[in-house]
Structure formats: C-alpha cells, structure tokens
Short mmCIF file of C-alpha atoms and ligand atoms in Angstrom, two decimals:
data_model
loop_
_atom_site.label_atom_id
_atom_site.label_comp_id
_atom_site.label_asym_id
_atom_site.label_seq_id
_atom_site.Cartn_x
_atom_site.Cartn_y
_atom_site.Cartn_z
CA UNK A 325 -47.23 -2.90 -18.57
CA UNK A 326 -44.37 -4.82 -16.94
CA UNK A 327 -43.10 -3.30 -13.69
CA UNK A 328 -39.39 -2.68 -13.22
CA UNK A 329 -37.65 -2.56 -9.84
CA UNK A 330 -35.79 0.70 -9.20
CA UNK A 331 -33.53 -0.91 -6.58
CA UNK A 332 -30.40 -0.68 -8.73
CA UNK A 333 -31.27 2.87 -9.83
CA UNK A 334 -31.10 4.53 -6.40
CA UNK A 335 -28.25 4.62 -3.92
CA UNK A 336 -30.54 3.96 -0.92
CA UNK A 337 -31.31 0.62 -2.61
CA UNK A 338 -35.07 1.05 -2.23
CA UNK A 339 -37.10 -1.57 -4.03
CA UNK A 340 -39.96 0.49 -5.47
CA UNK A 341 -41.44 -0.22 -8.89
CA UNK A 342 -41.70 1.81 -12.08
CA UNK A 343 -43.99 1.22 -15.02
CA UNK A 344 -42.15 3.23 -17.65
CA UNK A 345 -38.36 3.62 -17.55
CA UNK A 346 -36.95 5.25 -20.68
CA UNK A 347 -33.27 5.43 -21.56
CA UNK A 348 -32.23 8.83 -22.96
CA UNK A 349 -28.98 8.83 -24.92
CA UNK A 350 -29.17 12.16 -26.77
CA UNK A 351 -30.93 15.52 -26.89
CA UNK A 352 -32.93 14.17 -29.85
CA UNK A 353 -34.20 11.36 -27.58
CA UNK A 354 -35.44 14.01 -25.13
CA UNK A 355 -37.23 15.98 -27.84
CA UNK A 356 -38.76 12.83 -29.35
CA UNK A 357 -40.07 11.84 -25.95
CA UNK A 358 -41.43 15.31 -25.13
CA UNK A 359 -43.28 15.57 -28.42
CA UNK A 360 -45.17 12.37 -27.74
CA UNK A 361 -45.78 12.81 -24.01
CA UNK A 362 -49.35 12.90 -22.72
CA UNK A 363 -48.76 15.15 -19.71
CA UNK A 364 -45.95 17.07 -18.04
CA UNK A 365 -45.43 14.72 -15.10
CA UNK A 366 -42.12 12.93 -15.55
CA UNK A 367 -39.15 12.03 -13.40
CA UNK A 368 -35.68 12.86 -14.63
CA UNK A 369 -33.26 10.36 -13.16
CA UNK A 370 -29.50 10.76 -13.14
CA UNK A 371 -27.32 8.57 -10.96
CA UNK A 372 -30.10 8.19 -8.36
CA UNK A 373 -27.68 9.15 -5.59
CA UNK A 374 -29.63 12.05 -4.13
CA UNK A 375 -33.14 10.65 -4.16
CA UNK A 376 -35.37 8.81 -1.71
CA UNK A 377 -38.21 6.78 -3.20
CA UNK A 378 -41.09 6.29 -0.79
CA UNK A 379 -43.57 4.88 -3.31
CA UNK A 380 -43.90 3.31 -6.76
CA UNK A 381 -43.58 5.66 -9.72
CA UNK A 382 -46.46 5.39 -12.19
CA UNK A 383 -45.37 8.16 -14.57
CA UNK A 384 -42.49 8.09 -17.10
CA UNK A 385 -38.93 8.07 -15.79
CA UNK A 386 -36.27 9.43 -18.11
CA UNK A 387 -32.95 7.83 -17.26
CA UNK A 388 -30.37 10.28 -18.59
CA UNK A 389 -27.52 8.42 -20.30
CA UNK A 390 -26.14 11.13 -22.58
CA UNK A 391 -22.39 10.47 -22.88
CA UNK A 392 -19.38 12.33 -24.17
CA UNK A 393 -16.45 14.39 -22.88
CA UNK A 394 -15.11 16.86 -25.44
CA UNK A 395 -12.62 19.73 -25.39
CA UNK A 396 -14.36 22.51 -27.27
CA UNK A 397 -11.87 25.35 -26.80
CA UNK A 398 -8.52 25.97 -25.19
CA UNK A 399 -5.64 28.38 -24.89
CA UNK A 400 -2.38 28.13 -22.97
CA UNK A 401 -4.07 28.66 -19.59
CA UNK A 402 -7.53 27.17 -19.76
CA UNK A 403 -9.70 24.55 -21.40
CA UNK A 404 -13.45 24.39 -21.99
CA UNK A 405 -14.79 20.87 -21.59
CA UNK A 406 -18.27 19.96 -22.75
CA UNK A 407 -19.72 16.92 -20.97
CA UNK A 408 -22.87 14.86 -21.53
CA UNK A 409 -25.25 14.91 -18.56
CA UNK A 410 -25.14 11.11 -18.28
CA UNK A 411 -21.39 10.86 -17.68
CA UNK A 412 -20.37 9.67 -14.22
CA UNK A 413 -19.11 12.62 -12.16
CA UNK A 414 -16.21 10.82 -10.52
CA UNK A 415 -14.98 9.39 -13.85
CA UNK A 416 -14.94 12.95 -15.19
CA UNK A 417 -12.88 14.13 -12.20
CA UNK A 418 -10.26 11.42 -12.76
CA UNK A 419 -10.23 12.16 -16.51
CA UNK A 420 -9.46 15.80 -15.67
CA UNK A 421 -6.67 14.79 -13.27
CA UNK A 422 -5.08 12.47 -15.88
CA UNK A 423 -5.05 15.37 -18.34
CA UNK A 424 -3.70 17.75 -15.70
CA UNK A 425 -6.79 19.98 -15.94
CA UNK A 426 -7.39 21.71 -12.60
CA UNK A 427 -10.61 22.68 -10.85
CA UNK A 428 -12.36 19.41 -10.03
CA UNK A 429 -9.80 17.79 -7.71
CA UNK A 430 -11.56 18.67 -4.42
CA UNK A 431 -14.81 17.23 -5.78
CA UNK A 432 -13.50 13.70 -6.31
CA UNK A 433 -15.51 10.63 -5.19
CA UNK A 434 -18.87 12.41 -5.15
CA UNK A 435 -21.39 9.91 -6.45
CA UNK A 436 -23.86 10.76 -9.21
CA UNK A 437 -23.95 12.07 -12.75
CA UNK A 438 -22.58 15.22 -14.37
CA UNK A 439 -26.06 16.55 -15.21
CA UNK A 440 -27.18 16.40 -11.58
CA UNK A 441 -24.08 18.13 -10.21
CA UNK A 442 -25.09 21.75 -11.01
CA UNK A 443 -28.70 21.23 -9.86
CA UNK A 444 -27.61 21.00 -6.24
CA UNK A 445 -24.33 22.85 -6.80
CA UNK A 446 -22.30 19.94 -5.41
CA UNK A 447 -19.61 20.99 -2.99
CA UNK A 448 -16.99 19.40 -0.80
CA UNK A 449 -13.63 20.13 0.78
CA UNK A 450 -13.70 23.86 0.11
CA UNK A 451 -14.99 23.85 -3.48
CA UNK A 452 -18.33 24.08 -5.23
CA UNK A 453 -19.02 23.14 -8.84
CA UNK A 454 -20.26 26.66 -9.64
CA UNK A 455 -16.61 27.82 -9.49
CA UNK A 456 -15.84 25.89 -12.70
CA UNK A 457 -19.17 26.02 -14.54
CA UNK A 458 -19.16 27.85 -17.88
CA UNK A 459 -22.75 26.97 -18.79
CA UNK A 460 -25.49 24.33 -18.61
CA UNK A 461 -27.51 23.35 -21.67
CA UNK A 462 -30.86 21.64 -21.68
CA UNK A 463 -34.46 21.46 -22.83
CA UNK A 464 -37.70 22.82 -21.36
CA UNK A 465 -40.25 20.10 -20.72
CA UNK A 466 -43.23 22.26 -21.60
CA UNK A 467 -42.32 23.24 -25.17
CA UNK A 468 -39.13 21.27 -26.05
CA UNK A 469 -37.10 24.45 -26.56
CA UNK A 470 -33.39 24.40 -25.86
CA UNK A 471 -31.59 26.94 -23.70
CA UNK A 472 -28.03 27.50 -22.55
CA UNK A 473 -27.81 28.98 -19.05
CA UNK A 474 -24.60 30.85 -18.41
CA UNK A 475 -23.15 30.70 -14.91
CA UNK A 476 -25.00 33.80 -13.60
CA UNK A 477 -28.31 32.57 -14.97
CA UNK A 478 -27.85 29.31 -13.05
CA UNK A 479 -28.32 31.32 -9.79
CA UNK A 480 -26.04 29.09 -7.76
CA UNK A 481 -26.15 29.13 -3.97
CA UNK A 482 -25.20 26.66 -1.21
CA UNK A 483 -26.54 23.29 -2.41
CA UNK A 484 -28.98 24.96 -4.80
CA UNK A 485 -29.51 26.59 -8.21
CA UNK A 486 -32.30 27.77 -10.52
CA UNK A 487 -32.70 24.11 -11.56
CA UNK A 488 -33.60 23.11 -8.01
CA UNK A 489 -35.88 26.13 -7.43
CA UNK A 490 -37.84 27.93 -10.20
CA UNK A 491 -37.06 25.28 -12.83
CA UNK A 492 -37.60 22.20 -10.66
CA UNK A 493 -39.33 19.56 -12.83
CA UNK A 494 -39.43 22.01 -15.76
CA UNK A 495 -36.03 21.68 -17.43
CA UNK A 496 -33.82 18.74 -18.41
CA UNK A 497 -30.07 19.37 -18.31
CA UNK A 498 -28.42 17.58 -21.22
CA UNK A 499 -24.91 19.00 -21.20
CA UNK A 500 -22.55 20.88 -18.87
CA UNK A 501 -19.54 22.94 -19.97
CA UNK A 502 -16.70 23.43 -17.49
CA UNK A 503 -13.80 25.88 -17.54
CA UNK A 504 -10.68 24.18 -16.17
CA UNK A 505 -7.09 25.34 -15.75
CA UNK A 506 -4.14 23.94 -17.71
CA UNK A 507 -1.49 25.62 -15.58
CA UNK A 508 -1.28 27.82 -12.47
CA UNK A 509 -3.90 25.58 -10.86
CA UNK A 510 -5.72 27.20 -7.96
CA UNK A 511 -4.94 24.63 -5.29
CA UNK A 512 -7.52 24.90 -2.51
CA UNK A 513 -6.48 23.46 0.84
CA UNK A 514 -8.56 25.63 3.16
CA UNK A 515 -10.79 22.79 4.44
CA UNK A 516 -9.62 21.71 7.86
CA UNK A 517 -9.40 17.93 7.38
CA UNK A 518 -7.56 18.44 4.10
CA UNK A 519 -5.13 20.83 5.77
CA UNK A 520 -4.55 18.31 8.56
CA UNK A 521 -3.75 15.56 6.05
CA UNK A 522 -1.22 17.80 4.30
CA UNK A 523 0.41 18.81 7.60
CA UNK A 524 0.65 15.16 8.68
CA UNK A 525 2.38 14.32 5.40
CA UNK A 526 4.58 17.40 5.49
CA UNK A 527 3.29 18.26 2.02
CA UNK A 528 3.52 21.98 1.33
CA UNK A 529 3.14 21.98 -2.44
CA UNK A 530 0.49 19.41 -3.43
CA UNK A 531 -0.43 18.78 -7.07
CA UNK A 532 -4.07 18.45 -8.20
CA UNK A 533 -3.52 14.69 -8.27
CA UNK A 534 -2.32 14.75 -4.62
CA UNK A 535 -5.43 16.72 -3.62
CA UNK A 536 -7.72 14.27 -5.41
CA UNK A 537 -6.01 11.33 -3.72
CA UNK A 538 -6.16 12.92 -0.25
CA UNK A 539 -9.82 13.90 -0.60
CA UNK A 540 -10.61 10.42 -1.89
CA UNK A 541 -8.95 8.87 1.13
CA UNK A 542 -10.64 11.24 3.64
CA UNK A 543 -14.03 10.56 2.05
CA UNK A 544 -13.63 6.81 1.94
CA UNK A 545 -12.69 6.77 5.62
CA UNK A 546 -15.73 8.78 6.62
CA UNK A 547 -18.55 8.20 4.18
CA UNK A 548 -20.18 4.82 3.52
CA UNK A 549 -19.97 3.35 0.02
CA UNK A 550 -23.57 3.13 -1.19
CA UNK A 551 -22.76 -0.02 -3.14
CA UNK A 552 -22.34 -1.71 0.27
CA UNK A 553 -24.56 0.38 2.57
CA UNK A 554 -27.51 2.24 1.06
CA UNK A 555 -27.32 6.02 1.57
CA UNK A 556 -27.56 9.31 -0.31
CA UNK A 557 -24.73 11.26 1.31
CA UNK A 558 -25.74 14.23 3.45
CA UNK A 559 -29.48 13.95 4.02
CA UNK A 560 -29.88 17.56 5.20
CA UNK A 561 -28.19 20.85 4.40
CA UNK A 562 -26.09 22.56 7.04
CA UNK A 563 -28.47 25.20 8.46
CA UNK A 564 -27.66 28.91 8.52
CA UNK A 565 -28.46 30.87 11.68
CA UNK A 566 -27.99 34.41 12.96
CA UNK A 567 -25.26 35.37 15.44
CA UNK A 568 -27.74 36.02 18.29
CA UNK A 569 -29.23 32.59 17.91
CA UNK A 570 -25.78 30.99 17.94
CA UNK A 571 -24.85 32.91 21.10
CA UNK A 572 -28.01 31.66 22.77
CA UNK A 573 -27.31 28.00 21.85
CA UNK A 574 -23.67 28.33 22.97
CA UNK A 575 -24.84 29.10 26.51
CA UNK A 576 -26.06 25.51 26.92
CA UNK A 577 -23.92 23.85 24.18
CA UNK A 578 -20.51 25.56 24.15
CA UNK A 579 -18.99 23.02 21.76
CA UNK A 580 -21.51 23.41 18.91
CA UNK A 581 -19.68 23.35 15.54
CA UNK A 582 -20.19 26.48 13.42
CA UNK A 583 -18.48 28.45 10.65
CA UNK A 584 -18.99 32.10 9.77
CA UNK A 585 -20.24 32.49 6.19
CA UNK A 586 -19.38 35.32 3.79
CA UNK A 587 -22.68 36.92 4.78
CA UNK A 588 -23.59 37.72 8.36
CA UNK A 589 -24.85 34.23 9.17
CA UNK A 590 -23.26 31.14 10.69
CA UNK A 591 -23.33 27.69 9.13
CA UNK A 592 -24.02 25.10 11.79
CA UNK A 593 -22.86 21.50 11.41
CA UNK A 594 -26.04 19.47 10.92
CA UNK A 595 -23.96 16.35 11.66
CA UNK A 596 -23.12 17.79 15.08
CA UNK A 597 -26.77 18.62 15.82
CA UNK A 598 -27.90 15.12 14.83
CA UNK A 599 -25.13 13.40 16.78
CA UNK A 600 -25.95 15.52 19.84
CA UNK A 601 -29.56 14.41 19.70
CA UNK A 602 -28.28 10.85 20.19
CA UNK A 603 -29.11 9.46 16.74
CA UNK A 604 -25.88 7.49 16.39
CA UNK A 605 -27.39 5.15 18.99
CA UNK A 606 -30.87 4.91 17.50
CA UNK A 607 -31.96 2.40 14.85
CA UNK A 608 -35.56 1.96 13.73
CA UNK A 609 -36.71 -0.53 11.05
CA UNK A 610 -33.17 -0.92 9.65
CA UNK A 611 -32.58 2.82 9.46
CA UNK A 612 -29.91 4.70 11.39
CA UNK A 613 -27.18 7.28 10.81
CA UNK A 614 -23.61 6.48 9.82
CA UNK A 615 -21.38 6.17 12.89
CA UNK A 616 -18.61 8.27 11.34
CA UNK A 617 -20.91 10.94 9.85
CA UNK A 618 -24.28 11.54 11.47
CA UNK A 619 -25.55 13.60 8.53
CA UNK A 620 -25.67 10.45 6.42
CA UNK A 621 -28.81 8.37 6.97
CA UNK A 622 -28.20 4.73 6.08
CA UNK A 623 -30.27 1.74 5.06
CA UNK A 624 -28.72 -0.87 7.31
CA UNK A 625 -30.83 -3.74 6.00
CA UNK A 626 -33.84 -3.92 3.76
CA UNK A 627 -35.38 -0.66 4.87
CA UNK A 628 -38.38 0.71 3.02
CA UNK A 629 -38.30 4.24 1.65
CA UNK A 630 -41.05 5.26 4.03
CA UNK A 631 -39.00 3.99 7.02
CA UNK A 632 -36.09 6.19 5.94
CA UNK A 633 -38.45 9.11 5.49
CA UNK A 634 -39.99 8.59 8.94
CA UNK A 635 -36.55 8.39 10.52
CA UNK A 636 -35.52 11.64 8.81
CA UNK A 637 -38.63 13.35 10.15
CA UNK A 638 -37.86 12.07 13.63
CA UNK A 639 -34.40 13.66 13.33
CA UNK A 640 -35.95 16.93 12.12
CA UNK A 641 -38.44 17.01 14.98
CA UNK A 642 -35.85 16.22 17.65
CA UNK A 643 -33.37 18.83 16.36
CA UNK A 644 -36.17 21.39 16.24
CA UNK A 645 -37.24 20.62 19.81
CA UNK A 646 -33.74 20.58 21.24
CA UNK A 647 -32.09 23.47 19.34
CA UNK A 648 -35.03 25.32 17.72
CA UNK A 649 -33.32 24.87 14.34
CA UNK A 650 -35.20 23.62 11.28
CA UNK A 651 -33.20 21.21 9.13
CA UNK A 652 -33.89 21.31 5.42
CA UNK A 653 -33.63 18.16 3.31
CA UNK A 654 -30.87 18.00 0.73
CA UNK A 655 -32.12 14.72 -0.70
CA UNK A 656 -35.11 14.76 -3.08
CA UNK A 657 -38.01 12.84 -1.58
CA UNK A 658 -40.54 11.20 -3.87
N1 EPU B 950 -19.36 16.28 12.90
C1 EPU B 950 -20.01 15.81 14.00
N2 EPU B 950 -20.51 14.55 13.98
C2 EPU B 950 -20.38 13.74 12.90
C3 EPU B 950 -19.70 14.22 11.77
C4 EPU B 950 -19.20 15.51 11.78
O1 EPU B 950 -20.16 16.48 15.01
O2 EPU B 950 -20.89 12.61 12.95
C5 EPU B 950 -18.84 17.67 12.91
C6 EPU B 950 -17.33 17.70 13.09
O3 EPU B 950 -17.00 18.72 13.96
C7 EPU B 950 -16.83 18.03 11.70
C8 EPU B 950 -17.94 18.89 11.15
O4 EPU B 950 -19.12 18.32 11.70
O5 EPU B 950 -15.62 18.71 11.75
C9 EPU B 950 -18.01 18.93 9.65
O6 EPU B 950 -18.09 17.59 9.15
P1 EPU B 950 -17.70 17.24 7.63
O7 EPU B 950 -16.35 17.73 7.32
O8 EPU B 950 -17.97 15.81 7.40
O9 EPU B 950 -18.67 18.16 6.77
P2 EPU B 950 -20.25 18.37 6.77
O10 EPU B 950 -20.48 19.82 6.90
O11 EPU B 950 -20.96 17.48 7.71
C10 EPU B 950 -20.33 18.85 4.19
C11 EPU B 950 -21.10 18.40 2.99
C12 EPU B 950 -20.59 17.04 2.54
C13 EPU B 950 -19.11 17.16 2.19
C14 EPU B 950 -18.36 17.65 3.45
C15 EPU B 950 -16.89 17.90 3.18
C16 EPU B 950 -23.31 19.40 3.23
C17 EPU B 950 -24.76 19.17 3.51
N3 EPU B 950 -22.52 18.32 3.31
O12 EPU B 950 -20.61 17.94 5.25
O13 EPU B 950 -21.28 16.69 1.35
O14 EPU B 950 -18.55 15.93 1.76
O15 EPU B 950 -18.94 18.90 3.89
O16 EPU B 950 -16.73 19.07 2.48
O17 EPU B 950 -22.92 20.54 2.97
C18 EPU B 950 -23.14 15.47 0.47
O18 EPU B 950 -23.61 16.55 0.13
O19 EPU B 950 -23.75 14.39 0.25
C19 EPU B 950 -21.89 15.44 1.21
C20 EPU B 950 -21.39 14.31 1.69
#
C-alpha cells in the first residue's frame, strides 16, 4: 500500500508515514468503516494540533471531516448550536461572534477541530469549553452504537474529560452541541493579561467581539503560529500542588507563579518552572521552547518526533529534580 506523509496533518510538522488514511465526512462513514474493520486499533485524527508523532502509523487513521453548523433550537436568550466534529474551532468562534452569540469569545484562536475541543476541555483566558457544552454525540468503536453524552456525563475537569480517560480510543465524537447566549452575554475578563489590555485601552464595557479581538492579539503576540513554527501549544498541563509543598518551594524560589484553585490546591505555572530550569537557552536537535512561552515546545527546524519527545522528557526530569514536581503531558504522544 502507498505510504502517505503525515507532515501536513500535524502541527509539529513531523514527517512520519501512514499506510491507511481515511476521510470521514459523516456518521454513516464511521459506521461503514467500523463494520468492516479487522481490529479495534485505529487513530482518530482531528486537526492534529495536540499530537506528537514519534513513529510511522501502520493502522487505520480516521481523519474526521464531518462539517456543518446548525441552529437547532433558540429562544430570546439562548441558542443551541449543533456542530460537526470536523469543523475548525476558530472558524466556529468567529461565526458565533458574527451572529452575536456569546460564550466562545475567550476561546478564540485555539487551533484544532470542534470534535477535539471537549476531549481535552480546551480552556484559555478564564474560560473552558465545558461552560458552553450542551452535549457531545458520537459512536463507540467496539459495537458501532451511538450515544449522546450530556454535560455531566462528559466528566469535564482541567484539560480532561471522560473522552480522554475511560473512553480514550473507544469512542469517536461526531458532533458537539453548544448552548450560547443571544443577549446578556457573560463577559469574562478575570484573566490578568486580558484585564491589563482592557485597562490600557480604558475599555470598561467590552463586547464579545472586543474580547475575541483582544484575546486574539494577546495570543498572537505570545504563541507561535504552527504554520510557521511547528508546535502543539502547551506541551504540559499546569501541575496542581498542596499548600505545604508550595510553601516549601517558596523558601528557595519566592517568585514562583501560582494560583489558588477552587479546591485546596495551587496551580503552578509550568511555563515558569520550565523557564527557571533554563530551557529557553537550550536547543537540542532543532528542538527548544518558545522564547515568549516556555510551555510551548517548538520544532525549530526539521526535528524528528523522537527528538521532541526526548526534549520533553529532559524537561520533565529537570523540573522533577529541581522542584520535585512531576509534569504531566497535555499533548498526545504516539
Ligand atoms: N510564564 C513564565 N514564563 C513563560 C511564560 C509564562 O514564567 O515563558 C508565567 C508568567 O508569570 C505568566 C504565567 O506563567 O503570567 C501564565 O502564563 P500564560 O498566561 O501564558 O498561561 P499558561 O498557564 O502558561 C494556560 C494554558 C494555555 C492558555 C493560557 C491562557 C495550560 C496547560 N495552558 O497557559 O493553553 O492559552 O493559559 O489562558 O493550561 C494550550 O493548551 O495549548 C494553551 C496554549
């Protein structure tokens, strides 16, 4: 069988090969594929923006290209929007802004597809997708049955959900329904850099469009565009630690960046930990971290997937040795 390069299908720009890449444009396509499949091992590929390929893929890859944005219900206050998993997330955000539907504005400019967004409960600038999710529909790989998961059943948590845990590699999301506001938008400006932008501009009453534009500009100043520099956004999650542990670290590192969570733990800035281990000055085999955001590992040349993986493990080991904190990958490694 002819091998296909996956370089254009992953935001790190890794040139691994696939033997069987299948385009999926509908739920029927999924069921047709599942009924003929020989074993359960498949890769479900969305936008490829949160994945690191370290080797060739010799099992089927389903490239999800299910399209469609449809208003399925509305009243004076809210609208339910049903979206195909293969729609581009950022295009959906701008569509919502143009229609004056609120709820997605803080999540502008996040790369990737709509179907992948709930899996890792994408979040940025004070918002997480779970706040607007009505349900996620999809199909079980094992027996081709369809199920709609309501928001509670999705078991959302920081950068995770049932689809990333119990149902990892077991369920294919085909459609996501979002509940957005038509008026009385809940403008969220609690994130510090967003607040600073508003203060600088003297803007006390921003619209959802203003928020989207500000977040877009903050992001494009800080995060590399993967079309120019290969990356997959934050490589690790921000770790959670107990108060005692934070107190202990503060003794030697008083300026460590942390935020109290709703629980009793503290979220530590992984970017700060990585920067303070000196990784902004280290480059190995065309792999380094972004100078403006140390949590983003970048492919600065023609790095191989395994080089990026090795670099990430070097970061993990150094952070563990220096701070006794274990970083957990956010990116899926294959
Ligand atoms: N910082 C450093 N060094 C750096 C960068 C940041 O010390 O190189 C410190 C600064 O003190 C800064 C703080 O870390 O104030 C927080 O940085 P930032 O606002 O960039 O947020 P983050 O916690 O590093 C998270 C998400 C990002 C999201 C931003 C904004 C995770 C794993 N990452 O990053 O998501 O865009 O908040 O809300 O939660 C992604 O998931 O791919 C992603 C980019």
